[in-house]
Amino acid sequence: NAGVTQTPKFQVLKTGQSMTLQCAQDMNHEYMSWYRQDPGMGLRLIHYSVGAGITDQGEVPNGYNVSRSTTEDFPLRLLSAAPSQTSVYFCASSLTGDLDEKLFFGSGTQLSVL
Amino acid sequence: QKEVEQDPGPLSVPEGAIVSLNCTYSNSAFQYFMWYRQYSRKGPELLMYTYSSGNKEDGRFTAQVDKSSKYISLFIRDSQPSDSATYLCAMKSGGGSNYKLTFGKGTLLTVNP
């Protein structure tokens, strides 16, 4: 059972470039989300989805787009990369979005924007 | 005042020591309290969770919540080098799919053999 799989593990971009961070889960989870983790700061929610075709903004959504066409996949798109988006990005999923559901995290994508 | 405060450490202890990790919070709406463990270059993994005041034990780990003081703790007994990681407290409020999950900044723990 692979769990939550993120690709790529590392990425370097130039300012203004666009790219997509991939996230897939094989646990039939309805709830999926994207976080960024920066030194000296906690994990911050970027976007989340409670099911295919449904997405919503989190705490820091600016500069990022998401879509959820299938239950399994939840890609995160950077439209025009900026140095402020240098961070480690984590995808996480849970069976539902209920309060007591366990959240499973992927291994992360380390992104550097020059 | 930040909603969740966590001392970032770093914390370095000898093998076998008792470790105490702590978080304070200001939002009375938080209902669910968790501790995540994050090894270097890995994603966080849920270690313990509780929704009531008091203690919850799981092997060498004890999670303690004091809602009146808005204070949570994680105790690790007989600490091992394999416990070396960053520990994140997290708290949930809200209901259904619109819950809010807030993380502390994390405390880096090193257990020395």
mmCIF file of C-alpha atoms in Angstrom:
data_model
loop_
_atom_site.group_PDB
_atom_site.id
_atom_site.type_symbol
_atom_site.label_atom_id
_atom_site.label_comp_id
_atom_site.label_asym_id
_atom_site.label_seq_id
_atom_site.Cartn_x
_atom_site.Cartn_y
_atom_site.Cartn_z
ATOM 1 C CA ASN A 1 0.000 0.000 0.000
ATOM 2 C CA ALA A 2 1.765 3.170 -1.223
ATOM 3 C CA GLY A 3 -0.287 5.667 0.844
ATOM 4 C CA VAL A 4 0.271 9.276 -0.260
ATOM 5 C CA THR A 5 2.796 9.691 -3.081
ATOM 6 C CA GLN A 6 4.300 13.037 -4.044
ATOM 7 C CA THR A 7 6.411 13.828 -7.080
ATOM 8 C CA PRO A 8 8.923 15.249 -7.662
ATOM 9 C CA LYS A 9 10.933 15.090 -4.429
ATOM 10 C CA PHE A 10 13.080 18.067 -5.414
ATOM 11 C CA GLN A 11 12.589 20.884 -7.898
ATOM 12 C CA VAL A 12 14.418 24.082 -8.789
ATOM 13 C CA LEU A 13 12.573 26.780 -10.714
ATOM 14 C CA LYS A 14 13.376 30.199 -12.027
ATOM 15 C CA THR A 15 11.175 33.133 -11.096
ATOM 16 C CA GLY A 16 8.153 33.263 -13.379
ATOM 17 C CA GLN A 17 8.175 29.603 -14.355
ATOM 18 C CA SER A 18 5.137 27.449 -13.765
ATOM 19 C CA MET A 19 4.973 23.861 -12.608
ATOM 20 C CA THR A 20 2.699 21.239 -11.108
ATOM 21 C CA LEU A 21 3.380 19.276 -7.945
ATOM 22 C CA GLN A 22 1.741 15.880 -8.127
ATOM 23 C CA CYS A 23 -0.049 14.094 -5.292
ATOM 24 C CA ALA A 24 -1.762 10.729 -5.456
ATOM 25 C CA GLN A 25 -3.289 8.490 -2.794
ATOM 26 C CA ASP A 26 -4.467 4.913 -3.078
ATOM 27 C CA MET A 27 -6.541 4.737 0.109
ATOM 28 C CA ASN A 28 -9.824 5.972 -1.411
ATOM 29 C CA HIS A 29 -9.665 9.064 0.774
ATOM 30 C CA GLU A 30 -12.211 11.799 0.149
ATOM 31 C CA TYR A 31 -10.269 14.577 1.859
ATOM 32 C CA MET A 32 -6.971 15.824 0.387
ATOM 33 C CA SER A 33 -4.948 18.917 1.181
ATOM 34 C CA TRP A 34 -1.726 20.780 0.480
ATOM 35 C CA TYR A 35 0.523 22.349 3.132
ATOM 36 C CA ARG A 36 3.724 24.289 2.969
ATOM 37 C CA GLN A 37 6.354 24.126 5.696
ATOM 38 C CA ASP A 38 8.847 26.932 6.163
ATOM 39 C CA PRO A 39 11.691 27.247 8.716
ATOM 40 C CA GLY A 40 10.463 28.777 11.961
ATOM 41 C CA MET A 41 6.821 28.416 10.939
ATOM 42 C CA GLY A 42 4.281 25.675 11.349
ATOM 43 C CA LEU A 43 2.613 23.825 8.530
ATOM 44 C CA ARG A 44 0.227 26.149 6.719
ATOM 45 C CA LEU A 45 -2.731 25.009 4.662
ATOM 46 C CA ILE A 46 -2.746 26.129 1.016
ATOM 47 C CA HIS A 47 -5.817 24.407 -0.492
ATOM 48 C CA TYR A 48 -7.983 21.440 0.329
ATOM 49 C CA SER A 49 -10.606 19.222 -1.282
ATOM 50 C CA VAL A 50 -13.436 17.237 0.301
ATOM 51 C CA GLY A 51 -14.103 15.168 -2.808
ATOM 52 C CA ALA A 52 -13.778 15.011 -6.573
ATOM 53 C CA GLY A 53 -14.811 18.317 -8.121
ATOM 54 C CA ILE A 54 -14.761 20.213 -4.802
ATOM 55 C CA THR A 55 -11.892 22.437 -3.699
ATOM 56 C CA ASP A 56 -11.502 25.345 -1.301
ATOM 57 C CA GLN A 57 -8.859 27.779 -0.131
ATOM 58 C CA GLY A 58 -6.799 27.417 2.999
ATOM 59 C CA GLU A 59 -4.717 29.914 4.908
ATOM 60 C CA VAL A 60 -2.174 30.806 2.163
ATOM 61 C CA PRO A 61 -3.780 30.171 -1.273
ATOM 62 C CA ASN A 62 -2.337 33.076 -3.296
ATOM 63 C CA GLY A 63 -0.160 31.989 -6.218
ATOM 64 C CA TYR A 64 -1.462 28.415 -6.208
ATOM 65 C CA ASN A 65 -4.220 26.591 -8.066
ATOM 66 C CA VAL A 66 -5.694 23.156 -7.483
ATOM 67 C CA SER A 67 -8.218 20.861 -9.117
ATOM 68 C CA ARG A 68 -9.670 17.479 -8.155
ATOM 69 C CA SER A 69 -10.864 15.565 -11.178
ATOM 70 C CA THR A 70 -10.479 12.147 -9.538
ATOM 71 C CA THR A 71 -10.575 10.848 -5.973
ATOM 72 C CA GLU A 72 -6.952 9.714 -6.228
ATOM 73 C CA ASP A 73 -5.176 12.818 -7.525
ATOM 74 C CA PHE A 74 -4.828 16.356 -6.197
ATOM 75 C CA PRO A 75 -2.189 18.359 -8.140
ATOM 76 C CA LEU A 76 -0.934 21.748 -6.964
ATOM 77 C CA ARG A 77 -0.074 24.281 -9.668
ATOM 78 C CA LEU A 78 2.274 27.208 -9.268
ATOM 79 C CA LEU A 79 1.206 29.721 -11.884
ATOM 80 C CA SER A 80 4.240 32.033 -11.865
ATOM 81 C CA ALA A 81 6.836 30.957 -9.331
ATOM 82 C CA ALA A 82 8.256 33.535 -6.923
ATOM 83 C CA PRO A 83 11.172 33.234 -4.454
ATOM 84 C CA SER A 84 8.620 33.497 -1.614
ATOM 85 C CA GLN A 85 7.284 30.121 -2.722
ATOM 86 C CA THR A 86 10.549 28.404 -1.855
ATOM 87 C CA SER A 87 9.399 25.849 0.693
ATOM 88 C CA VAL A 88 8.734 22.192 1.409
ATOM 89 C CA TYR A 89 5.297 21.166 0.222
ATOM 90 C CA PHE A 90 3.317 18.331 1.763
ATOM 91 C CA CYS A 91 0.204 16.656 0.474
ATOM 92 C CA ALA A 92 -2.047 15.026 3.064
ATOM 93 C CA SER A 93 -5.227 12.977 2.942
ATOM 94 C CA SER A 94 -7.827 11.464 5.236
ATOM 95 C CA LEU A 95 -10.807 9.197 4.729
ATOM 96 C CA THR A 96 -13.204 12.065 5.323
ATOM 97 C CA GLY A 97 -12.835 15.615 6.547
ATOM 98 C CA ASP A 98 -14.302 14.784 9.949
ATOM 99 C CA LEU A 99 -12.750 16.147 13.112
ATOM 100 C CA ASP A 100 -11.398 12.819 14.383
ATOM 101 C CA GLU A 101 -10.003 11.507 11.106
ATOM 102 C CA LYS A 102 -6.293 10.676 10.928
ATOM 103 C CA LEU A 103 -4.367 12.736 8.393
ATOM 104 C CA PHE A 104 -1.744 10.893 6.301
ATOM 105 C CA PHE A 105 1.126 12.905 4.853
ATOM 106 C CA GLY A 106 3.316 12.331 1.815
ATOM 107 C CA SER A 107 7.117 12.621 1.984
ATOM 108 C CA GLY A 108 7.167 16.148 0.622
ATOM 109 C CA THR A 109 8.496 18.127 -2.342
ATOM 110 C CA GLN A 110 11.377 20.503 -1.689
ATOM 111 C CA LEU A 111 11.000 23.477 -4.022
ATOM 112 C CA SER A 112 13.548 26.234 -4.613
ATOM 113 C CA VAL A 113 12.672 29.293 -6.670
ATOM 114 C CA LEU A 114 15.661 31.327 -7.824
ATOM 115 C CA GLN B 1 -0.733 36.291 20.217
ATOM 116 C CA LYS B 2 -0.358 33.258 17.959
ATOM 117 C CA GLU B 3 -3.062 30.622 18.261
ATOM 118 C CA VAL B 4 -0.543 27.865 19.021
ATOM 119 C CA GLU B 5 2.837 28.415 20.650
ATOM 120 C CA GLN B 6 5.520 25.735 20.745
ATOM 121 C CA ASP B 7 9.097 26.067 21.929
ATOM 122 C CA PRO B 8 11.243 25.205 18.886
ATOM 123 C CA GLY B 9 14.140 23.934 20.979
ATOM 124 C CA PRO B 10 16.408 22.320 19.989
ATOM 125 C CA LEU B 11 16.217 19.843 22.847
ATOM 126 C CA SER B 12 19.067 17.390 23.425
ATOM 127 C CA VAL B 13 18.814 14.602 26.010
ATOM 128 C CA PRO B 14 20.726 11.419 26.885
ATOM 129 C CA GLU B 15 19.239 8.037 26.066
ATOM 130 C CA GLY B 16 16.829 6.893 28.765
ATOM 131 C CA ALA B 17 15.798 10.405 29.814
ATOM 132 C CA ILE B 18 12.207 11.523 30.246
ATOM 133 C CA VAL B 19 11.315 14.125 27.643
ATOM 134 C CA SER B 20 8.609 16.768 28.053
ATOM 135 C CA LEU B 21 7.339 18.660 25.013
ATOM 136 C CA ASN B 22 4.781 21.416 25.417
ATOM 137 C CA CYS B 23 2.377 23.678 23.546
ATOM 138 C CA THR B 24 0.072 26.446 24.649
ATOM 139 C CA TYR B 25 -2.905 27.761 22.749
ATOM 140 C CA SER B 26 -5.244 30.720 22.879
ATOM 141 C CA ASN B 27 -8.282 29.533 20.884
ATOM 142 C CA SER B 28 -10.919 28.015 23.166
ATOM 143 C CA ALA B 29 -12.629 26.498 20.117
ATOM 144 C CA PHE B 30 -9.916 23.858 19.719
ATOM 145 C CA GLN B 31 -11.505 20.486 20.449
ATOM 146 C CA TYR B 32 -9.029 17.896 19.251
ATOM 147 C CA PHE B 33 -5.369 17.729 20.163
ATOM 148 C CA MET B 34 -2.655 15.805 18.385
ATOM 149 C CA TRP B 35 1.061 15.191 18.337
ATOM 150 C CA TYR B 36 2.859 14.459 15.088
ATOM 151 C CA ARG B 37 6.404 13.146 14.720
ATOM 152 C CA GLN B 38 8.457 14.221 11.711
ATOM 153 C CA TYR B 39 11.754 12.597 10.830
ATOM 154 C CA SER B 40 14.236 14.540 8.742
ATOM 155 C CA ARG B 41 13.139 14.851 5.088
ATOM 156 C CA LYS B 42 9.899 12.971 5.772
ATOM 157 C CA GLY B 43 6.277 13.936 6.172
ATOM 158 C CA PRO B 44 4.685 14.202 9.627
ATOM 159 C CA GLU B 45 3.054 11.083 11.044
ATOM 160 C CA LEU B 46 0.366 11.056 13.694
ATOM 161 C CA LEU B 47 1.731 9.904 17.041
ATOM 162 C CA MET B 48 -1.102 10.530 19.491
ATOM 163 C CA TYR B 49 -4.457 12.266 19.635
ATOM 164 C CA THR B 50 -6.999 13.133 22.299
ATOM 165 C CA TYR B 51 -10.072 15.285 22.649
ATOM 166 C CA SER B 52 -10.492 15.518 26.393
ATOM 167 C CA SER B 53 -8.585 16.921 29.321
ATOM 168 C CA GLY B 54 -6.435 14.415 31.140
ATOM 169 C CA ASN B 55 -3.798 11.882 30.191
ATOM 170 C CA LYS B 56 -3.639 9.319 27.413
ATOM 171 C CA GLU B 57 -0.916 6.693 27.336
ATOM 172 C CA ASP B 58 0.477 4.651 24.456
ATOM 173 C CA GLY B 59 3.578 2.675 25.338
ATOM 174 C CA ARG B 60 6.369 5.084 26.225
ATOM 175 C CA PHE B 61 4.312 8.104 25.164
ATOM 176 C CA THR B 62 1.807 10.065 27.265
ATOM 177 C CA ALA B 63 -0.267 12.940 25.925
ATOM 178 C CA GLN B 64 -1.651 15.370 28.478
ATOM 179 C CA VAL B 65 -4.268 18.050 27.887
ATOM 180 C CA ASP B 66 -5.296 20.791 30.312
ATOM 181 C CA LYS B 67 -8.115 22.738 28.681
ATOM 182 C CA SER B 68 -8.514 25.104 31.625
ATOM 183 C CA SER B 69 -4.919 26.264 31.229
ATOM 184 C CA LYS B 70 -4.885 25.835 27.420
ATOM 185 C CA TYR B 71 -1.807 23.672 27.665
ATOM 186 C CA ILE B 72 -0.863 20.336 26.140
ATOM 187 C CA SER B 73 2.163 18.139 26.701
ATOM 188 C CA LEU B 74 3.797 15.041 25.295
ATOM 189 C CA PHE B 75 5.957 12.953 27.604
ATOM 190 C CA ILE B 76 8.386 10.349 26.309
ATOM 191 C CA ARG B 77 9.684 7.850 28.849
ATOM 192 C CA ASP B 78 12.937 5.919 28.411
ATOM 193 C CA SER B 79 13.792 7.973 25.348
ATOM 194 C CA GLN B 80 15.663 6.222 22.531
ATOM 195 C CA PRO B 81 17.901 7.535 19.728
ATOM 196 C CA SER B 82 15.114 6.501 17.338
ATOM 197 C CA ASP B 83 12.912 9.145 18.995
ATOM 198 C CA SER B 84 15.149 11.848 17.526
ATOM 199 C CA ALA B 85 12.810 13.887 15.334
ATOM 200 C CA THR B 86 10.793 17.074 15.208
ATOM 201 C CA TYR B 87 7.576 16.895 17.231
ATOM 202 C CA LEU B 88 4.641 19.009 16.115
ATOM 203 C CA CYS B 89 1.592 19.722 18.190
ATOM 204 C CA ALA B 90 -1.641 20.260 16.251
ATOM 205 C CA MET B 91 -5.142 21.312 17.207
ATOM 206 C CA LYS B 92 -8.472 21.108 15.455
ATOM 207 C CA SER B 93 -11.586 23.224 15.695
ATOM 208 C CA GLY B 94 -14.799 23.312 13.702
ATOM 209 C CA GLY B 95 -16.779 20.407 12.362
ATOM 210 C CA GLY B 96 -17.410 18.289 9.313
ATOM 211 C CA SER B 97 -15.121 19.015 6.391
ATOM 212 C CA ASN B 98 -14.672 22.640 7.419
ATOM 213 C CA TYR B 99 -12.458 21.969 10.386
ATOM 214 C CA LYS B 100 -9.432 24.120 11.031
ATOM 215 C CA LEU B 101 -6.152 22.369 11.808
ATOM 216 C CA THR B 102 -3.433 24.534 13.331
ATOM 217 C CA PHE B 103 0.120 23.285 13.834
ATOM 218 C CA GLY B 104 2.782 24.450 16.220
ATOM 219 C CA LYS B 105 6.199 25.258 14.774
ATOM 220 C CA GLY B 106 7.680 22.011 16.039
ATOM 221 C CA THR B 107 10.351 21.081 18.605
ATOM 222 C CA LEU B 108 13.543 19.408 17.378
ATOM 223 C CA LEU B 109 14.527 16.575 19.727
ATOM 224 C CA THR B 110 17.843 14.734 19.703
ATOM 225 C CA VAL B 111 18.344 11.684 21.927
ATOM 226 C CA ASN B 112 22.024 10.916 22.331
ATOM 227 C CA PRO B 113 23.202 7.302 22.786
#
